Coordinates of C-alpha atoms in Angstrom, one line a residue:
Chain Y
M1 CA 13.8 -6.0 -20.6
P2 CA 13.1 -6.9 -24.3
G3 CA 15.9 -6.1 -26.5
K4 CA 18.8 -7.0 -24.5
S5 CA 18.8 -10.7 -25.0
M6 CA 17.9 -10.6 -28.6
N7 CA 19.5 -13.0 -31.0
W8 CA 19.4 -13.0 -34.9
R9 CA 16.1 -15.0 -34.8
S10 CA 14.0 -12.7 -32.9
G11 CA 15.7 -9.9 -34.6
A12 CA 14.4 -11.3 -37.9
L13 CA 11.0 -11.1 -36.6
L14 CA 11.3 -7.4 -36.4
L15 CA 12.2 -7.3 -40.3
P16 CA 8.9 -6.8 -41.7
G17 CA 8.0 -3.9 -39.2
L18 CA 11.2 -2.3 -39.7
A19 CA 11.1 -2.6 -43.5
F20 CA 7.6 -1.0 -43.2
L21 CA 8.8 1.8 -41.2
A22 CA 11.9 2.6 -43.2
I23 CA 9.9 2.7 -46.5
L24 CA 6.7 4.4 -45.3
F25 CA 7.8 6.3 -42.5
A26 CA 11.6 7.1 -42.2
W27 CA 12.2 7.8 -45.9
P28 CA 9.4 10.2 -46.4
V29 CA 10.4 11.9 -43.2
A30 CA 13.9 12.4 -44.4
R31 CA 12.6 13.7 -47.8
L32 CA 10.4 16.1 -46.0
V33 CA 13.0 17.4 -43.8
A34 CA 15.3 17.8 -47.1
T35 CA 12.5 19.5 -49.1
S36 CA 12.3 22.2 -46.3
F37 CA 16.0 23.1 -46.8
S38 CA 15.9 23.0 -50.8
D39 CA 15.5 26.4 -52.0
S40 CA 17.6 28.2 -54.5
A41 CA 17.3 31.3 -52.3
G42 CA 19.0 29.5 -49.5
A43 CA 18.6 26.7 -47.3
F44 CA 17.2 28.5 -44.4
I45 CA 15.0 30.7 -46.2
H46 CA 11.7 29.0 -45.3
Y47 CA 12.7 28.6 -41.6
Q48 CA 13.4 32.5 -41.5
R49 CA 9.8 32.9 -42.7
V50 CA 8.6 30.7 -39.9
F51 CA 10.4 32.3 -37.1
L52 CA 10.6 35.9 -38.5
D53 CA 7.3 36.7 -40.1
P54 CA 4.9 38.0 -37.5
I55 CA 1.9 36.1 -39.0
Y56 CA 3.5 32.7 -38.7
V57 CA 5.0 33.4 -35.3
R58 CA 1.7 34.3 -34.0
V59 CA 0.2 31.0 -35.5
I60 CA 3.0 29.1 -33.5
G61 CA 2.4 31.2 -30.4
R62 CA -1.4 30.4 -30.6
T63 CA -0.7 26.6 -31.0
L64 CA 1.6 26.6 -28.0
L65 CA -1.1 28.5 -25.9
L66 CA -3.8 26.4 -27.0
S67 CA -2.1 23.2 -26.4
T68 CA -1.0 24.3 -22.9
Q69 CA -4.6 25.4 -22.2
V70 CA -6.0 22.0 -23.3
A71 CA -3.1 20.1 -21.3
V72 CA -4.3 22.3 -18.1
L73 CA -8.0 21.6 -18.6
C74 CA -7.4 17.9 -18.9
L75 CA -5.5 18.0 -15.9
L76 CA -8.2 19.8 -14.0
L77 CA -10.9 17.4 -15.2
G78 CA -8.7 14.5 -15.3
Y79 CA -7.1 14.4 -11.8
P80 CA -10.3 14.0 -9.8
L81 CA -11.4 11.4 -12.5
A82 CA -8.3 9.3 -12.1
Y83 CA -8.6 9.7 -8.3
Q84 CA -12.1 8.3 -8.4
L85 CA -11.3 5.7 -11.0
N86 CA -8.4 4.3 -8.4
R87 CA -10.7 4.3 -5.5
S88 CA -13.8 2.8 -7.3
G89 CA -14.8 -1.0 -7.3
P90 CA -14.9 -3.0 -10.4
L91 CA -18.3 -1.6 -11.4
G92 CA -17.3 1.9 -10.7
K93 CA -13.9 1.5 -12.6
A94 CA -15.9 0.2 -15.6
V95 CA -18.3 3.1 -15.8
I96 CA -15.6 5.5 -15.5
L97 CA -13.4 4.0 -18.0
L98 CA -16.3 3.8 -20.5
C99 CA -17.2 7.4 -20.1
V100 CA -13.7 8.4 -20.6
L101 CA -13.1 5.9 -23.5
I102 CA -16.3 5.6 -25.5
P103 CA -15.9 9.2 -26.9
F104 CA -12.1 8.4 -27.6
W105 CA -13.1 5.4 -29.5
T106 CA -15.8 7.4 -31.4
N107 CA -15.0 8.6 -35.0
L108 CA -13.4 12.1 -35.0
L109 CA -15.7 13.4 -37.5
V110 CA -18.8 12.2 -35.9
R111 CA -17.8 13.5 -32.6
S112 CA -16.8 16.7 -34.0
Y113 CA -20.0 17.3 -35.8
G114 CA -21.7 16.2 -32.6
W115 CA -20.1 19.1 -30.8
I116 CA -21.4 21.4 -33.6
V117 CA -24.9 20.2 -33.1
L118 CA -24.6 20.9 -29.3
L119 CA -22.7 24.0 -29.3
N120 CA -23.9 26.0 -32.2
P121 CA -26.0 29.3 -31.7
Q122 CA -29.1 27.4 -32.3
G123 CA -27.8 24.4 -30.5
I124 CA -29.0 22.3 -27.6
I125 CA -27.0 24.1 -25.1
N126 CA -27.8 27.7 -26.2
G127 CA -31.3 26.6 -26.6
L128 CA -31.4 25.3 -23.2
L129 CA -30.0 28.4 -21.6
R130 CA -32.3 30.6 -23.5
E131 CA -35.2 28.2 -22.2
I132 CA -34.4 28.7 -18.6
G133 CA -34.0 32.4 -19.2
L134 CA -30.2 32.7 -18.4
I135 CA -29.4 34.3 -21.8
D136 CA -31.3 36.3 -24.4
G137 CA -29.1 35.6 -27.6
A138 CA -26.5 33.0 -27.9
I139 CA -23.1 32.2 -26.5
P140 CA -20.6 31.8 -29.1
L141 CA -19.4 28.2 -28.3
V142 CA -18.1 26.8 -31.7
H143 CA -16.3 28.1 -34.8
N144 CA -14.0 29.9 -32.2
T145 CA -11.1 29.0 -29.7
T146 CA -13.8 27.8 -27.1
G147 CA -15.0 25.2 -29.4
V148 CA -11.5 24.0 -30.1
L149 CA -10.8 23.8 -26.4
I150 CA -14.0 21.8 -25.6
G151 CA -13.5 19.4 -28.5
M152 CA -9.9 18.7 -27.8
T153 CA -10.2 18.5 -24.2
Q154 CA -12.6 15.7 -24.6
I155 CA -10.4 13.6 -27.0
M156 CA -7.3 14.3 -25.0
L157 CA -8.7 13.5 -21.6
P158 CA -7.9 9.6 -21.6
Y159 CA -4.1 10.5 -22.3
M160 CA -4.2 12.4 -19.0
V161 CA -6.5 10.0 -17.0
L162 CA -4.7 7.0 -18.0
P163 CA -1.2 7.8 -16.8
L164 CA -2.6 9.5 -13.8
A165 CA -4.6 6.4 -12.7
A166 CA -1.5 4.1 -13.5
V167 CA 0.8 6.2 -10.9
M168 CA -2.0 6.5 -8.4
S169 CA -2.8 2.7 -8.4
R170 CA 0.9 2.2 -7.7
L171 CA 0.9 4.4 -4.7
D172 CA 0.7 2.7 -1.2
P173 CA -2.7 3.4 0.0
T174 CA -1.6 3.6 3.6
L175 CA 0.5 6.7 3.0
P176 CA -2.4 9.3 3.2
S177 CA -3.6 7.2 6.2
A178 CA -0.1 7.5 7.7
A179 CA 0.1 11.4 7.0
R180 CA -3.3 11.8 8.8
S181 CA -2.1 9.7 11.9
L182 CA 0.8 12.3 12.0
G183 CA -1.3 15.2 12.3
A184 CA -2.0 16.1 8.7
S185 CA -5.5 17.4 8.0
P186 CA -6.9 15.9 4.8
L187 CA -5.9 19.0 2.6
A188 CA -2.3 18.7 4.1
A189 CA -2.1 15.1 3.5
F190 CA -3.0 15.7 -0.1
V191 CA -0.6 18.7 -0.6
R192 CA 2.4 17.2 1.2
V193 CA 2.0 13.5 0.3
Y194 CA -0.6 12.5 -2.3
L195 CA 0.0 15.2 -4.8
P196 CA 4.0 15.2 -4.9
L197 CA 3.8 11.2 -5.2
T198 CA 1.5 11.4 -8.1
M199 CA 3.6 14.3 -9.8
P200 CA 5.1 12.0 -12.3
G201 CA 1.5 11.2 -13.6
V202 CA 0.6 14.8 -13.7
L203 CA 3.8 15.5 -15.8
A204 CA 3.4 12.6 -17.9
G205 CA -0.2 13.6 -18.8
L206 CA 0.7 17.3 -19.4
L207 CA 3.5 16.5 -21.7
L208 CA 1.4 13.8 -23.6
V209 CA -1.5 15.9 -24.1
F210 CA 0.5 18.9 -25.1
M211 CA 2.6 17.0 -27.5
L212 CA -0.5 15.4 -29.2
S213 CA -2.5 18.8 -29.2
L214 CA 0.6 20.5 -31.2
G215 CA -0.2 18.5 -34.2
F216 CA -3.9 18.5 -34.1
F217 CA -5.8 19.2 -37.2
V218 CA -9.5 17.9 -37.4
V219 CA -10.9 19.1 -34.5
P220 CA -9.6 22.7 -34.7
A221 CA -10.5 22.7 -38.5
L222 CA -14.2 21.7 -37.7
L223 CA -14.8 23.5 -34.3
G224 CA -12.4 26.5 -34.8
G225 CA -13.0 29.9 -36.4
P226 CA -11.5 30.9 -39.7
R227 CA -9.2 33.2 -38.4
D228 CA -7.5 31.7 -35.4
I229 CA -5.9 28.6 -37.2
L230 CA -3.3 26.4 -35.8
L231 CA 0.2 25.1 -37.0
A232 CA -1.5 21.7 -38.6
Q233 CA -4.0 23.9 -40.4
L234 CA -1.3 26.3 -41.7
I235 CA 0.5 23.3 -43.0
E236 CA -2.6 21.9 -44.8
F237 CA -3.3 25.3 -46.2
N238 CA 0.4 25.4 -47.7
I239 CA 0.1 21.9 -49.2
N240 CA -3.3 22.0 -50.7
S241 CA -4.1 25.8 -51.4
T242 CA -0.9 27.7 -52.0
L243 CA 1.2 24.6 -53.0
N244 CA 4.1 25.9 -51.3
W245 CA 5.4 22.4 -50.2
P246 CA 8.9 23.4 -48.9
F247 CA 7.5 26.0 -46.6
A248 CA 4.8 23.3 -45.4
A249 CA 7.8 21.0 -45.0
A250 CA 9.6 23.5 -42.8
L251 CA 6.5 23.9 -40.6
S252 CA 6.3 20.2 -40.2
T253 CA 9.9 19.9 -39.3
V254 CA 9.5 22.6 -36.6
L255 CA 6.5 20.5 -35.4
L256 CA 8.5 17.3 -35.5
V257 CA 11.4 18.8 -33.8
A258 CA 9.3 20.1 -31.0
T259 CA 7.6 17.0 -30.5
I260 CA 10.7 14.8 -30.4
T261 CA 12.3 17.5 -27.9
L262 CA 9.4 17.2 -25.5
Y263 CA 9.6 13.4 -25.6
W264 CA 13.3 13.4 -24.8
I265 CA 12.8 15.7 -22.0
G266 CA 10.0 13.8 -20.5
D267 CA 11.9 10.5 -21.0
R268 CA 15.3 12.0 -19.7
F269 CA 14.1 14.2 -16.8
F270 CA 10.7 12.9 -15.5
D271 CA 11.1 9.2 -15.9
L272 CA 8.2 9.1 -18.1
G273 CA 9.2 6.4 -20.3
R274 CA 8.3 4.2 -17.5
L275 CA 4.7 5.3 -17.8
W276 CA 4.6 5.1 -21.3
G277 CA 5.7 1.5 -21.3
T278 CA 9.1 2.3 -23.3
R279 CA 11.2 1.2 -20.3
Chain C
M1 CA 4.9 12.8 28.0
P2 CA 4.1 9.6 30.0
G3 CA 1.8 7.1 28.7
A4 CA -2.1 7.3 28.7
A5 CA -4.8 5.1 29.7
V6 CA -6.8 3.5 26.9
Q7 CA -10.4 2.5 27.3
I8 CA -12.3 0.4 24.6
T9 CA -15.7 -0.3 25.3
G10 CA -18.2 -2.6 23.4
L11 CA -16.4 -1.9 20.1
N12 CA -18.5 -3.3 16.8
K13 CA -17.4 -3.3 13.4
R14 CA -19.1 -5.2 10.4
Y15 CA -18.1 -5.4 6.7
G16 CA -21.4 -6.4 5.1
D17 CA -22.1 -9.8 6.7
F18 CA -18.7 -10.2 8.1
V19 CA -18.4 -9.4 11.8
A20 CA -14.8 -8.0 11.9
V21 CA -14.9 -6.8 15.8
D22 CA -17.8 -8.2 17.9
D23 CA -18.1 -6.3 21.1
V24 CA -14.6 -5.9 22.1
S25 CA -13.8 -4.1 25.5
L26 CA -10.3 -3.6 26.8
S27 CA -8.9 -1.5 29.5
I28 CA -5.3 -0.5 29.2
E29 CA -3.1 1.1 32.0
P30 CA -0.8 4.0 31.5
G31 CA 2.6 2.7 30.2
E32 CA 1.2 -0.7 29.6
F33 CA 2.4 -2.8 26.6
V34 CA -0.6 -4.6 25.4
T35 CA -0.7 -7.0 22.3
L36 CA -3.5 -8.1 20.2
L37 CA -2.7 -11.5 19.2
G38 CA -4.8 -13.4 16.6
L39 CA -4.7 -14.9 13.0
S40 CA -5.6 -12.8 10.0
G41 CA -9.4 -11.7 10.1
S42 CA -9.6 -12.0 13.9
G43 CA -10.4 -8.4 14.2
K44 CA -7.0 -7.2 15.8
T45 CA -5.9 -4.7 13.1
T46 CA -9.5 -3.4 12.7
T47 CA -9.7 -2.7 16.5
L48 CA -6.2 -1.0 16.2
M49 CA -7.3 1.1 13.4
A50 CA -10.5 2.1 15.1
V51 CA -8.2 3.4 17.9
A52 CA -6.0 5.1 15.4
G53 CA -9.2 6.8 13.8
L54 CA -8.6 5.1 10.4
T55 CA -11.5 2.8 10.7
E56 CA -14.8 4.0 11.8
P57 CA -16.5 1.6 14.1
D58 CA -20.2 0.8 14.0
S59 CA -20.7 1.2 17.7
G60 CA -18.7 1.4 21.1
A61 CA -16.6 4.0 22.7
I62 CA -12.8 4.7 22.9
S63 CA -11.4 7.1 25.3
I64 CA -7.7 8.1 26.1
D65 CA -7.4 9.3 29.8
G66 CA -11.0 9.6 30.0
R67 CA -11.4 11.9 27.2
D68 CA -13.6 10.3 24.3
I69 CA -11.7 10.2 21.0
L70 CA -14.1 8.5 18.7
S71 CA -15.5 11.8 17.2
L72 CA -12.0 13.2 16.6
P73 CA -10.3 12.9 13.2
P74 CA -7.0 10.8 13.2
E75 CA -5.0 13.9 13.1
K76 CA -6.5 15.4 16.3
R77 CA -5.9 12.2 18.2
G78 CA -2.3 12.8 18.4
L79 CA -1.5 9.2 18.7
G80 CA 1.6 7.5 17.1
V81 CA 1.0 4.7 14.5
V82 CA 3.6 2.2 13.0
F83 CA 2.2 0.7 9.9
Q84 CA 2.8 -2.9 8.7
N85 CA 4.6 -1.8 5.7
Y86 CA 6.1 1.1 7.6
A87 CA 4.2 3.8 5.1
L88 CA 7.4 5.9 4.8
F89 CA 6.9 8.9 2.4
P90 CA 9.3 7.8 -0.3
H91 CA 9.6 11.5 -1.8
L92 CA 11.3 12.6 1.7
D93 CA 14.5 11.6 3.1
V94 CA 14.9 10.2 6.7
F95 CA 15.0 13.6 8.4
D96 CA 12.0 15.0 6.5
N97 CA 10.0 11.8 7.2
I98 CA 10.4 12.0 10.9
A99 CA 10.1 15.9 10.9
F100 CA 6.6 15.4 9.2
P101 CA 4.4 15.2 12.2
L102 CA 6.5 18.1 13.8
R103 CA 6.0 20.3 10.6
M104 CA 2.3 19.6 10.8
R105 CA 2.4 20.8 14.4
K106 CA 4.0 23.9 13.1
W107 CA 7.1 23.6 15.4
A108 CA 9.9 26.1 15.0
D109 CA 12.9 24.8 12.6
A110 CA 15.4 24.8 15.4
D111 CA 13.2 22.7 17.7
I112 CA 12.4 20.2 14.9
R113 CA 16.1 19.7 14.3
K114 CA 16.7 19.0 18.0
A115 CA 13.8 16.7 18.3
V116 CA 14.5 14.8 15.2
E117 CA 18.4 14.4 16.2
R118 CA 17.3 13.3 19.5
V119 CA 15.0 10.5 18.3
L120 CA 17.6 9.5 15.5
Q121 CA 19.9 8.6 18.2
V122 CA 17.3 6.6 20.2
V123 CA 16.9 4.5 17.1
S124 CA 20.6 4.6 16.4
L125 CA 20.3 6.2 12.8
E126 CA 22.2 9.4 13.5
Q127 CA 24.3 8.9 10.3
F128 CA 21.2 8.1 8.1
S129 CA 19.4 11.6 8.3
D130 CA 19.7 12.6 4.7
R131 CA 19.4 9.2 3.2
R132 CA 16.5 8.5 0.8
I133 CA 13.9 6.0 2.1
S134 CA 14.8 3.6 -0.7
A135 CA 18.5 3.4 0.1
L136 CA 17.4 1.8 3.6
S137 CA 17.4 -1.7 4.8
G138 CA 13.9 -3.2 6.0
G139 CA 15.2 -3.0 9.7
Q140 CA 16.3 0.6 9.2
Q141 CA 13.1 1.5 7.6
Q142 CA 11.5 0.0 10.6
R143 CA 13.4 2.2 12.8
V144 CA 12.5 5.3 10.9
A145 CA 8.8 4.5 11.1
L146 CA 9.3 4.0 14.8
A147 CA 11.1 7.3 15.2
R148 CA 8.5 9.1 13.2
A149 CA 5.6 7.8 15.5
L150 CA 7.5 8.8 18.6
V151 CA 9.0 12.0 17.7
F152 CA 6.0 14.2 18.8
E153 CA 6.0 12.3 22.0
P154 CA 2.5 10.7 21.7
P155 CA 0.9 9.4 24.9
V156 CA -0.2 6.1 22.9
L157 CA 1.8 4.2 20.4
L158 CA -0.1 1.7 18.0
M159 CA 2.0 -0.7 16.1
D160 CA 0.4 -3.0 13.2
E161 CA 2.6 -6.1 12.8
P162 CA 5.8 -3.9 12.6
L163 CA 8.2 -6.7 12.4
G164 CA 6.1 -8.9 10.0
A165 CA 8.3 -8.0 6.9
L166 CA 11.7 -8.6 8.5
D167 CA 13.7 -12.0 9.0
R168 CA 14.0 -13.8 12.3
S169 CA 17.4 -12.7 13.6
L170 CA 16.4 -9.0 12.9
R171 CA 13.2 -9.3 14.5
D172 CA 14.6 -10.6 17.8
Q173 CA 17.1 -7.8 17.9
L174 CA 14.3 -5.1 16.9
Q175 CA 12.0 -6.7 19.7
T176 CA 14.4 -5.9 22.4
E177 CA 15.0 -2.6 21.0
I178 CA 10.9 -1.7 20.9
K179 CA 10.9 -2.8 24.4
R180 CA 13.9 -0.5 25.5
I181 CA 12.5 2.4 23.6
Q182 CA 8.9 1.9 25.1
R183 CA 10.5 2.0 28.5
E184 CA 12.5 5.0 27.6
F185 CA 9.5 7.1 26.4
G186 CA 7.0 5.5 29.0
V187 CA 4.4 5.3 26.3
T188 CA 1.4 3.1 26.1
V189 CA 1.6 0.5 23.4
I190 CA -1.2 -1.4 21.6
Y191 CA 0.7 -4.1 19.5
V192 CA -0.9 -6.2 16.9
T193 CA 0.8 -9.6 15.7
H194 CA 0.0 -12.9 14.7
D195 CA 3.4 -14.1 15.9
Q196 CA 2.9 -15.7 19.5
E197 CA 6.6 -15.7 20.3
E198 CA 6.7 -11.9 19.6
A199 CA 3.5 -11.5 21.7
L200 CA 5.1 -13.5 24.6
A201 CA 8.3 -11.7 24.7
L202 CA 7.0 -8.2 24.5
S203 CA 3.7 -7.9 26.2
D204 CA 2.7 -6.9 29.7
R205 CA -0.7 -8.3 28.8
I206 CA -1.9 -10.1 25.7
A207 CA -5.4 -10.1 24.3
V208 CA -5.8 -13.3 22.2
M209 CA -8.6 -12.5 19.5
A210 CA -10.5 -14.8 17.3
N211 CA -13.7 -14.2 15.2
G212 CA -13.7 -10.5 16.3
K213 CA -13.7 -11.4 20.0
I214 CA -11.2 -11.4 22.7
C215 CA -10.9 -15.1 23.9
Q216 CA -8.4 -14.5 26.7
L217 CA -6.8 -11.4 28.4
G218 CA -3.8 -12.1 30.5
S219 CA 0.0 -11.9 31.2
P220 CA 2.1 -14.0 28.8
D221 CA 2.7 -16.4 31.6
E222 CA -1.1 -16.7 32.4
I223 CA -1.9 -17.3 28.7
Y224 CA 0.6 -19.9 28.3
E225 CA 0.3 -21.8 31.5
R226 CA -3.4 -21.4 32.0
P227 CA -5.1 -20.9 28.5
N228 CA -8.8 -20.9 29.0
T229 CA -10.0 -22.3 25.7
G230 CA -8.5 -25.0 23.4
F231 CA -8.0 -22.4 20.7
V232 CA -5.7 -20.4 23.0
A233 CA -3.7 -23.4 24.1
G234 CA -3.2 -24.5 20.5
F235 CA -2.5 -20.9 19.2
V236 CA -0.1 -19.8 21.9
G237 CA 2.7 -22.3 21.9
D238 CA 2.7 -26.1 20.8
S239 CA 0.3 -28.6 22.3
N240 CA -0.4 -32.3 22.0
R241 CA -4.1 -32.9 21.7
I242 CA -5.6 -36.3 22.5
A243 CA -9.4 -37.1 22.0
V244 CA -10.5 -38.3 25.4
S245 CA -13.9 -39.3 27.2
M246 CA -14.6 -37.5 30.5
G247 CA -14.8 -39.5 33.6
N248 CA -15.3 -38.7 37.2
P249 CA -13.7 -35.7 39.4
E250 CA -10.8 -36.8 41.6
D251 CA -9.5 -34.2 44.0
Q252 CA -9.0 -31.1 41.7
F253 CA -8.6 -33.0 38.7
R254 CA -10.8 -35.1 36.5
R255 CA -10.3 -38.6 35.3
V256 CA -10.4 -39.4 31.6
S257 CA -10.0 -42.3 29.3
A258 CA -8.6 -42.4 25.8
P259 CA -10.7 -44.5 23.4
A260 CA -7.5 -45.7 21.7
A261 CA -6.1 -47.0 25.0
P262 CA -8.9 -47.3 27.6
E263 CA -6.8 -48.9 30.3
L264 CA -4.5 -45.9 30.8
E265 CA -5.0 -43.9 33.9
L266 CA -5.3 -40.3 32.8
L267 CA -5.8 -37.4 35.1
A268 CA -6.0 -33.7 34.0
L269 CA -7.2 -30.3 34.9
D270 CA -10.9 -29.6 33.8
R271 CA -11.4 -26.6 31.8
T272 CA -14.4 -27.7 30.0
E273 CA -16.7 -25.6 32.2
G274 CA -19.0 -28.3 33.1
N275 CA -19.0 -30.1 29.7
S276 CA -19.3 -34.0 29.8
G277 CA -19.0 -36.5 27.2
Q278 CA -16.0 -35.8 25.0
A279 CA -13.1 -33.5 25.6
V280 CA -9.7 -32.8 24.1
L281 CA -6.6 -33.5 26.5
M282 CA -3.8 -30.9 25.9
V283 CA -0.2 -31.3 27.0
R284 CA 2.7 -29.1 26.4
P285 CA 5.7 -30.8 24.8
E286 CA 8.2 -29.6 27.3
A287 CA 5.8 -30.8 30.3
I288 CA 6.3 -34.5 29.2
E289 CA 9.1 -36.6 31.0
M290 CA 11.0 -39.3 29.4
S291 CA 12.8 -42.0 31.1
G292 CA 14.3 -45.2 30.1
E293 CA 13.0 -46.9 33.2
R294 CA 9.6 -47.3 34.4
P295 CA 9.0 -44.4 36.7
D296 CA 7.3 -44.9 40.0
T297 CA 3.7 -43.7 39.1
D298 CA 0.7 -45.1 37.4
V299 CA -0.9 -41.7 36.4
N300 CA -0.4 -40.4 32.9
L301 CA 2.1 -43.1 32.1
L302 CA 2.8 -44.8 29.0
E303 CA 5.1 -46.7 26.8
A304 CA 6.5 -44.9 23.8
R305 CA 9.0 -45.6 21.1
V306 CA 11.1 -42.8 19.8
E307 CA 10.5 -42.1 16.0
L308 CA 12.3 -39.0 15.3
R309 CA 14.7 -36.7 17.1
E310 CA 15.2 -33.2 15.6
F311 CA 18.1 -31.1 16.9
L312 CA 16.6 -27.6 17.1
G313 CA 19.8 -25.8 18.8
A314 CA 18.7 -24.9 22.3
S315 CA 16.3 -27.8 22.5
I316 CA 15.7 -31.2 21.0
R317 CA 12.2 -32.1 19.7
F318 CA 11.2 -35.8 19.8
T319 CA 8.3 -37.5 17.7
L320 CA 7.1 -40.6 19.8
D321 CA 5.0 -43.3 18.6
T322 CA 2.3 -44.1 21.4
R323 CA -0.9 -46.0 21.8
L324 CA -2.4 -42.4 22.0
G325 CA -1.0 -41.5 18.6
P326 CA 2.0 -39.5 17.7
I327 CA 3.2 -37.2 20.7
H328 CA 5.8 -34.4 20.5
V329 CA 8.2 -33.8 23.3
R330 CA 10.8 -30.9 23.9
K331 CA 13.7 -31.5 25.9
G332 CA 16.8 -29.2 26.8
R333 CA 19.9 -30.0 24.9
S334 CA 21.9 -31.0 27.9
G335 CA 19.1 -32.7 29.9
P336 CA 19.3 -36.5 30.6
A337 CA 16.8 -37.2 27.9
A338 CA 18.8 -35.8 25.2
G339 CA 20.5 -38.8 24.6
F340 CA 17.5 -41.0 23.3
K341 CA 17.6 -42.1 19.7
P342 CA 15.2 -43.1 17.1
G343 CA 14.1 -46.9 17.9
N344 CA 14.6 -46.7 21.8
D345 CA 11.6 -47.9 23.7
I346 CA 11.1 -45.6 26.7
W347 CA 8.5 -44.5 29.2
I348 CA 6.6 -41.1 29.3
S349 CA 4.7 -39.4 31.9
W350 CA 3.5 -36.1 32.9
S351 CA 2.0 -34.4 36.0
P352 CA -1.7 -33.9 36.2
S353 CA -1.5 -30.4 36.5
E354 CA 0.4 -30.1 33.2
G355 CA -2.6 -31.8 31.3
A356 CA -5.7 -29.6 30.7
L357 CA -9.1 -30.6 29.3
F358 CA -11.2 -28.3 26.9
P359 CA -14.3 -28.9 24.8
P360 CA -13.6 -30.6 21.7
A361 CA -14.9 -27.9 19.2
S362 CA -12.7 -25.3 20.8

């Protein structure tokens, strides 16, 4: 375990990083939190707005719902992918990993505009559907929640596949065989043995994707509709358009606290620290 | 349920160019304990897994009590399998691990409780019912795996190196226990191991396997005393190997000569199946007599000097320097030979029926 046998020499190696974090991260975050409480009308005035004004409650609710949907979609797509990844030979592994990671490494803007090209009413997908006569007009696939879901699921997929694959690779491959030899059908062997044993990966993936989705800005801004904005867009709006920084700071603090709480829950109750490499 | 007969006929399995199982046929009696003994890659585990239904053979037939099972998936074969690493379910406790096959068979809860408690008693783990698997020792995990494979009273129990991960004293203890439990259940056992001592101790019959084939099938006594190839003789038990040239038959024996000492008069059983020319003479270390005086014989007699004396507990192992090269002799701790010390000049001899000739390549 790193950190336990640390002496002052190796401690000194941490100083540049710590200084960097303290000056450019910890201090601004502290200032941000302080800003959110500094108002002549009362320290909690902005938080009252966040949690009592139906408009903002709806934005928070929408953000939570969308993050949940992205997490679930990633699980449905990612579980079979991770399973196959774990079973494949070296070539198959490389192909699957590349398919999952190349979009992940691609510039966010490029990828988002790429989705617009594919999904817009005159785009490739709608054009194809019209061509084969499945539809007459166009299915609205972008500049709405559908577009955001598609774009975010794609970028979040690695955060689901990698922890799942890590758990699956550590699983004793004879366990499903043992279950079969003891009378379990393939489905029963999956439900009673494989799924429960890969649950830590499922929970890690769900939490990770959910947490990261809460604060997403670029994809919802480009692929989402003008009416159903999310928390990060609301923060941006308050900073750049209405210049209400204390309120933006309150929103940011809510997001920060939610993320830290989720991280703590995952670390404390689901032993996810091991999967994320912090333990 | 009493044990079932198992019939394996013409079993073949290839992995690419590698022939894992090469035309293996084996007929096992109800209630018999048969061991597949061989090195890794000899095809023993592949054969076992084909019976379990976890490896699909390329060709051949497997039947249990005359019923073909090859087309059945593993869960429909109803055989007990004990895996090398036990393959216990880490998310279930001891009780739920053992109850697993009964739950899959949709037994009533009361019957499950009764059956699990009974089998826990058989493996002496009554107090461990609600332990987590990770809280058990290796030997205890082994017993849970055995209990889980037996609780639904399968007609056949398949065991893949079940003691491989345990230390020596625990293995001896569990060997005895496996044998006792097998008698109690009357189950037919197919047991896979690379440990010849384990195979000799446990089995009614041993099938020695190499390169995907069964090289010899017989009782432990037969395998040890009358190995049919040099490989079997070398693999099961220790042997002295001496390179010789074949001479003429003499009674039921054959006269041979060692190039290193051509004047020695050597007689041995011929198991070369008509080979002539070169052969390997094999003699078990415990078959060689040691004496201070020259014995009253001319056959298989030579002078030796004691080089090493290793005390092994129940026996003593001598390494002797002779004109045929180093020769190992194993003698009881309390016998007359036990007193020889390094540097002693002695005579060694063995009966012609204790030496066997094999083709040099085998």
